[in-house]
CSV table of C-alpha atoms and ligand atoms in Angstrom, one decimal:
chain,number,residue,atom,x,y,z
A,1,MET,CA,149.7,181.7,91.1
A,2,THR,CA,150.9,185.0,89.2
A,3,ALA,CA,152.5,188.0,91.0
A,4,VAL,CA,149.9,190.2,90.3
A,5,SER,CA,148.7,192.2,93.6
A,6,VAL,CA,146.3,194.4,92.1
A,7,ARG,CA,142.4,193.6,92.1
A,8,HIS,CA,140.7,194.8,88.7
A,9,THR,CA,137.4,194.6,90.1
A,10,ASP,CA,135.5,195.3,86.6
A,11,LEU,CA,137.4,192.2,85.2
A,12,ALA,CA,135.5,189.8,87.7
A,13,ASP,CA,133.0,188.0,85.3
A,14,ARG,CA,134.0,189.3,82.1
A,15,GLY,CA,134.1,187.2,79.0
A,16,VAL,CA,137.8,186.7,78.3
A,17,LEU,CA,139.3,185.1,75.6
A,18,ILE,CA,142.8,184.6,75.1
A,19,THR,CA,144.8,182.6,72.1
A,20,GLY,CA,147.5,180.0,72.3
A,21,GLY,CA,146.6,180.3,76.3
A,22,GLY,CA,147.9,175.9,76.7
A,23,SER,CA,151.8,176.9,77.9
A,24,GLY,CA,154.3,179.7,78.2
A,25,ILE,CA,152.9,183.4,78.4
A,26,GLY,CA,149.5,182.8,77.5
A,27,ALA,CA,149.2,180.0,80.2
A,28,ALA,CA,150.1,183.2,82.4
A,29,LEU,CA,147.7,184.6,81.5
A,30,VAL,CA,144.8,182.5,81.3
A,31,GLU,CA,145.7,182.1,84.9
A,32,GLY,CA,145.9,185.6,85.7
A,33,PHE,CA,142.2,186.7,84.4
A,34,ALA,CA,141.6,183.2,86.1
A,35,GLU,CA,143.2,185.0,89.6
A,36,GLN,CA,140.7,187.9,88.7
A,37,GLY,CA,137.5,186.4,89.0
A,38,ALA,CA,137.2,186.6,85.2
A,39,ARG,CA,135.0,184.3,82.4
A,40,VAL,CA,138.6,182.5,81.0
A,41,ALA,CA,138.2,180.6,77.6
A,42,PHE,CA,141.5,180.0,75.6
A,43,LEU,CA,142.0,178.7,72.4
A,44,ASP,CA,145.3,176.4,71.5
A,45,ILE,CA,146.3,173.5,69.2
A,46,ALA,CA,148.5,171.5,72.3
A,47,GLU,CA,145.7,169.4,73.8
A,48,GLN,CA,147.3,168.3,76.1
A,49,GLN,CA,149.1,170.4,78.1
A,50,SER,CA,145.9,172.4,77.4
A,51,GLN,CA,143.2,170.2,79.2
A,52,LYS,CA,145.2,169.8,82.3
A,53,LEU,CA,145.8,173.8,82.7
A,54,ALA,CA,142.0,174.3,81.8
A,55,GLY,CA,141.4,171.7,84.6
A,56,ARG,CA,144.0,172.8,87.3
A,57,LEU,CA,142.4,176.8,87.0
A,58,SER,CA,138.8,175.1,87.1
A,59,GLU,CA,139.7,173.5,90.2
A,60,LYS,CA,140.5,176.9,91.9
A,61,SER,CA,138.6,179.3,90.2
A,62,ALA,CA,135.6,181.0,90.5
A,63,HIS,CA,134.8,180.0,86.9
A,64,PRO,CA,135.2,176.8,85.0
A,65,VAL,CA,138.3,177.9,82.6
A,66,ILE,CA,137.3,176.5,79.1
A,67,TYR,CA,139.9,175.6,76.4
A,68,LEU,CA,138.7,174.4,72.9
A,69,LYS,CA,141.1,173.2,70.5
A,70,ALA,CA,141.8,175.0,67.4
A,71,ASP,CA,144.3,175.3,64.2
A,72,LEU,CA,144.2,178.9,64.1
A,73,ARG,CA,146.0,178.7,61.0
A,74,ASN,CA,142.4,177.7,59.7
A,75,VAL,CA,140.1,180.4,59.8
A,76,ALA,CA,136.9,178.7,59.4
A,77,GLU,CA,137.9,176.6,62.4
A,78,THR,CA,138.8,179.6,64.3
A,79,GLN,CA,135.7,181.1,64.1
A,80,ALA,CA,133.8,178.8,65.3
A,81,ALA,CA,135.8,178.4,68.2
A,82,VAL,CA,135.8,182.2,68.7
A,83,ASP,CA,131.7,181.8,68.5
A,84,GLU,CA,131.8,178.6,70.6
A,85,ALA,CA,133.6,180.1,73.5
A,86,ALA,CA,131.3,183.5,73.4
A,87,ALA,CA,128.2,180.8,73.6
A,88,ARG,CA,129.3,179.1,76.4
A,89,LEU,CA,130.8,182.2,78.7
A,90,GLY,CA,127.9,183.9,77.7
A,91,SER,CA,129.5,187.0,76.6
A,92,LEU,CA,132.8,188.4,75.2
A,93,SER,CA,134.6,191.6,75.8
A,94,VAL,CA,138.2,191.3,75.8
A,95,LEU,CA,140.8,189.1,73.6
A,96,VAL,CA,144.0,188.7,73.7
A,97,ASN,CA,145.5,187.7,70.4
A,98,ASN,CA,148.5,186.2,72.3
A,99,ALA,CA,149.3,182.6,69.8
A,100,GLY,CA,152.2,182.9,67.7
A,101,TRP,CA,155.6,180.8,66.4
A,102,ASP,CA,158.6,182.7,66.9
A,103,ASP,CA,160.7,179.6,64.8
A,104,ARG,CA,163.9,180.6,63.8
A,105,HIS,CA,164.8,180.3,59.8
A,106,GLU,CA,167.4,180.9,57.7
A,107,LEU,CA,167.1,183.5,54.7
A,108,ASP,CA,168.4,181.3,52.0
A,109,ALA,CA,166.0,178.9,53.3
A,110,VAL,CA,162.5,180.3,53.2
A,111,THR,CA,160.6,178.5,51.0
A,112,GLU,CA,156.7,180.7,49.7
A,113,GLU,CA,155.2,178.2,51.6
A,114,TYR,CA,157.0,178.5,54.9
A,115,TRP,CA,156.5,182.2,54.8
A,116,ASP,CA,152.6,181.8,54.1
A,117,ASP,CA,152.7,179.5,57.2
A,118,SER,CA,154.9,182.0,58.9
A,119,GLN,CA,152.4,184.7,58.5
A,120,ALA,CA,149.3,182.6,58.9
A,121,ILE,CA,150.1,181.7,62.8
A,122,ASN,CA,151.7,185.3,63.3
A,123,LEU,CA,149.7,187.6,61.7
A,124,LYS,CA,146.4,186.5,59.6
A,125,GLN,CA,145.1,184.9,62.6
A,126,MET,CA,145.1,187.9,64.6
A,127,PHE,CA,143.1,189.7,62.0
A,128,PHE,CA,140.3,187.0,61.7
A,129,VAL,CA,140.3,186.4,65.4
A,130,SER,CA,139.3,189.8,66.0
A,131,GLN,CA,136.7,190.0,63.6
A,132,ALA,CA,135.1,187.0,65.0
A,133,ALA,CA,135.1,188.7,68.4
A,134,VAL,CA,134.3,191.7,67.3
A,135,PRO,CA,129.8,191.2,67.2
A,136,HIS,CA,130.0,189.7,70.5
A,137,MET,CA,132.2,192.9,71.9
A,138,ARG,CA,129.5,195.0,70.0
A,139,LYS,CA,126.9,193.1,71.9
A,140,ALA,CA,128.4,193.4,75.1
A,141,GLY,CA,128.6,197.2,74.3
A,142,ALA,CA,132.4,197.5,74.9
A,143,GLY,CA,135.7,195.4,74.3
A,144,ALA,CA,139.4,195.6,74.6
A,145,ILE,CA,141.5,193.8,72.3
A,146,VAL,CA,145.2,193.0,73.0
A,147,ASN,CA,147.6,191.9,70.6
A,148,PHE,CA,151.1,190.8,71.1
A,149,SER,CA,153.7,191.6,69.2
A,150,SER,CA,157.7,191.9,70.0
A,151,ILE,CA,160.5,193.9,70.6
A,152,ALA,CA,162.1,191.6,67.9
A,153,TYR,CA,161.3,193.2,65.2
A,154,LEU,CA,163.1,196.7,66.5
A,155,LEU,CA,166.3,194.6,66.9
A,156,ASN,CA,167.4,194.0,63.5
A,157,MET,CA,167.1,190.2,64.0
A,158,GLY,CA,168.9,188.2,61.2
A,159,GLU,CA,167.5,184.7,61.8
A,160,MET,CA,163.5,185.0,61.7
A,161,PRO,CA,162.1,187.6,58.6
A,162,ALA,CA,159.2,186.1,58.6
A,163,TYR,CA,158.4,186.4,62.0
A,164,THR,CA,159.6,189.8,62.9
A,165,THR,CA,157.6,190.7,59.9
A,166,ALA,CA,154.6,189.6,61.1
A,167,LYS,CA,155.5,191.4,64.5
A,168,ALA,CA,155.5,194.7,63.1
A,169,GLY,CA,152.8,193.9,61.0
A,170,ILE,CA,150.8,193.2,64.2
A,171,ILE,CA,151.3,197.3,65.4
A,172,GLY,CA,149.8,198.3,61.9
A,173,LEU,CA,146.7,196.0,62.9
A,174,THR,CA,146.4,197.1,66.0
A,175,LYS,CA,146.6,200.4,65.4
A,176,SER,CA,144.3,200.1,62.3
A,177,LEU,CA,141.3,198.4,64.5
A,178,ALA,CA,141.5,200.7,67.0
A,179,GLY,CA,140.7,203.4,64.1
A,180,ARG,CA,137.8,201.7,63.2
A,181,LEU,CA,136.5,200.3,66.7
A,182,GLY,CA,136.8,203.2,68.9
A,183,PRO,CA,133.6,204.6,67.6
A,184,GLU,CA,132.1,201.4,69.1
A,185,ASN,CA,133.8,201.6,72.1
A,186,ILE,CA,136.2,199.1,71.5
A,187,ARG,CA,139.6,199.7,72.4
A,188,VAL,CA,142.9,197.6,70.8
A,189,ASN,CA,146.4,198.1,72.2
A,190,ALA,CA,149.8,195.4,71.2
A,191,ILE,CA,152.1,194.1,74.2
A,192,LEU,CA,155.9,194.0,72.8
A,193,PRO,CA,157.7,192.3,75.2
A,194,GLY,CA,161.4,191.0,75.6
A,195,MET,CA,163.3,188.2,76.1
A,196,ILE,CA,160.6,186.0,78.2
A,197,VAL,CA,162.2,182.9,79.3
A,198,THR,CA,159.6,180.1,79.3
A,199,GLU,CA,160.3,176.5,79.6
A,200,ARG,CA,159.8,176.3,75.5
A,201,GLN,CA,162.6,179.1,75.0
A,202,LYS,CA,165.0,177.4,77.0
A,203,GLU,CA,164.6,173.9,75.4
A,204,LEU,CA,164.5,175.5,71.7
A,205,TRP,CA,166.0,178.8,71.3
A,206,LEU,CA,168.1,179.9,74.5
A,207,THR,CA,171.1,179.7,75.9
A,208,GLU,CA,172.6,180.5,79.4
A,209,GLU,CA,175.0,183.3,77.0
A,210,GLY,CA,172.0,184.1,75.3
A,211,ILE,CA,170.2,185.2,78.6
A,212,GLY,CA,173.1,186.9,80.1
A,213,LYS,CA,173.6,188.5,77.2
A,214,MET,CA,170.2,190.2,77.2
A,215,VAL,CA,170.1,190.1,80.5
A,216,ALA,CA,173.3,192.7,80.4
A,217,ARG,CA,171.4,194.8,77.9
A,218,GLN,CA,168.3,195.3,80.2
A,219,CYS,CA,168.5,197.8,83.0
A,220,LEU,CA,166.7,195.5,85.0
A,221,LYS,CA,169.0,193.4,85.9
A,222,ARG,CA,167.2,189.7,86.1
A,223,VAL,CA,165.4,187.4,83.9
A,224,LEU,CA,162.0,188.0,82.7
A,225,THR,CA,159.4,185.5,83.0
A,226,ALA,CA,155.7,185.2,81.9
A,227,GLU,CA,154.5,186.4,84.7
A,228,ASP,CA,155.8,189.6,83.8
A,229,LEU,CA,153.3,190.4,81.2
A,230,VAL,CA,150.2,189.4,83.3
A,231,GLY,CA,150.0,192.6,85.2
A,232,PRO,CA,150.5,194.6,81.7
A,233,CYS,CA,148.0,192.9,80.0
A,234,LEU,CA,145.4,193.2,82.8
A,235,PHE,CA,145.7,196.8,83.0
A,236,LEU,CA,145.1,197.1,79.0
A,237,ALA,CA,142.1,194.9,79.3
A,238,SER,CA,140.7,196.6,82.5
A,239,ASN,CA,138.5,200.1,82.7
A,240,ALA,CA,142.1,201.0,84.2
A,241,SER,CA,143.3,201.6,80.3
A,242,ALA,CA,139.8,203.2,80.1
A,243,ALA,CA,140.8,206.4,78.0
A,244,MET,CA,143.9,204.5,76.0
A,245,THR,CA,144.0,202.6,72.4
A,246,ALA,CA,146.4,202.1,69.5
A,247,GLN,CA,148.7,202.4,71.8
A,248,THR,CA,151.9,200.2,72.1
A,249,ILE,CA,153.6,199.1,75.6
A,250,VAL,CA,157.5,197.5,75.9
A,251,ILE,CA,157.5,195.1,78.9
A,252,ASP,CA,161.2,194.1,77.8
A,253,GLY,CA,163.0,195.3,81.2
A,254,GLY,CA,164.8,198.4,79.3
A,255,ALA,CA,166.4,196.5,76.8
A,256,LEU,CA,165.4,199.0,74.3
B,1,NAD,N1,159.0,184.0,74.9
B,1,NAD,C1,159.4,185.4,74.1
B,1,NAD,O1,160.7,185.7,74.5
B,1,NAD,C2,158.4,186.5,73.5
B,1,NAD,C3,159.1,187.5,72.8
B,1,NAD,C4,158.2,188.5,72.1
B,1,NAD,C5,157.2,187.8,72.1
B,1,NAD,N2,156.6,186.8,72.2
B,1,NAD,C6,155.6,186.6,71.8
B,1,NAD,O2,154.7,186.7,72.9
B,1,NAD,C7,153.4,185.4,72.6
B,1,NAD,C8,153.5,184.1,73.6
B,1,NAD,O3,154.9,183.7,73.5
B,1,NAD,P1,155.1,182.4,74.2
B,1,NAD,O4,156.7,182.5,74.3
B,1,NAD,O5,154.5,182.2,75.2
B,1,NAD,O6,155.2,181.5,73.0
B,1,NAD,P2,154.8,179.7,72.8
B,1,NAD,O7,155.7,179.1,71.7
B,1,NAD,O8,155.3,179.3,74.2
B,1,NAD,O9,153.2,179.9,72.6
B,1,NAD,C9,151.9,179.6,72.4
B,1,NAD,C10,151.2,179.1,72.0
B,1,NAD,O10,150.2,179.2,71.0
B,1,NAD,C11,149.9,177.9,70.7
B,1,NAD,N3,149.9,177.4,69.1
B,1,NAD,C12,150.9,177.4,68.6
B,1,NAD,N4,150.7,177.6,66.5
B,1,NAD,C13,149.3,177.3,67.0
B,1,NAD,C14,148.0,177.4,66.1
B,1,NAD,N5,148.4,176.9,64.9
B,1,NAD,N6,146.8,177.5,66.3
B,1,NAD,C15,146.9,177.5,67.8
B,1,NAD,N7,147.5,177.3,68.7
B,1,NAD,C16,148.8,177.2,68.3
B,1,NAD,C17,151.1,176.9,71.3
B,1,NAD,O11,150.3,176.0,71.2
B,1,NAD,C18,151.5,177.3,72.2
B,1,NAD,O12,150.6,176.7,73.6
B,1,NAD,C19,153.5,185.1,71.1
B,1,NAD,O13,153.4,185.5,70.2
B,1,NAD,C20,155.5,185.7,70.9
B,1,NAD,O14,155.6,185.8,69.4
B,1,NAD,C21,157.5,185.7,73.4
């Protein structure tokens, strides 16, 4: 159950596609849209946890929550998955480009192959998922795309240059797509999360000391969780933000 108390009635029955919905922030978003009565599909490479989530949410939601397996680095596979999602949802007018891979990497160790793989999952796929979704949004007569960037690229972080380059690129992509698609009534905005403490983040990167330092830096003195992203994302997807496009919103507890 997410903590969102606002009901966006226009999201009920709306076709929504979320990438990387199997865990972390994406899973909270899948649940948040399902709670609004939207028709939700999500793409993820991690089969087991995604099937479990879809099963759990389908039992309590107005519509079955659809999971489709896709490796977003494979453009053809992803395009086919977007078309299948749209067909099974009945229509598609919201896309949340959430999937990412914030692997840490040392400057001297980055190979060409590593760099390309990082861009493939963090940046390139966002363009091609959007490209595949747009014809369905045109058919629906309107659309909203929400891209997940990060405050990481504004913090001069030295331990993940490929990731932060991609996250900065997402802002360029957001503004460019907004300019191209605005005349077709398709809005494109971005969210920049701060430090969001998920199970995976705790397992892989975060220490109690690191979390403490970020909380001390934030204006709000508490740990941020995946649920904190749900309200802002629903807002950008819904008619509540009908005149808003080409913008970025920072959800970081006031760390910047
Ligand atoms: N957690 C944070 O602190 C934080 C901070 C800033 C920005 N973000 C951004 O928010 C988004 C979600 O973050 P998160 O922490 O929940 O991420 P995560 O790594 O926990 O989850 C990402 C999801 O994407 C899926 N995925 C990874 N590679 C894939 C591939 N090749 N094909 C299909 N699916 C794939 C994973 O299985 C996972 O379910 C990302 O874009 C991330 O960069 C997160």
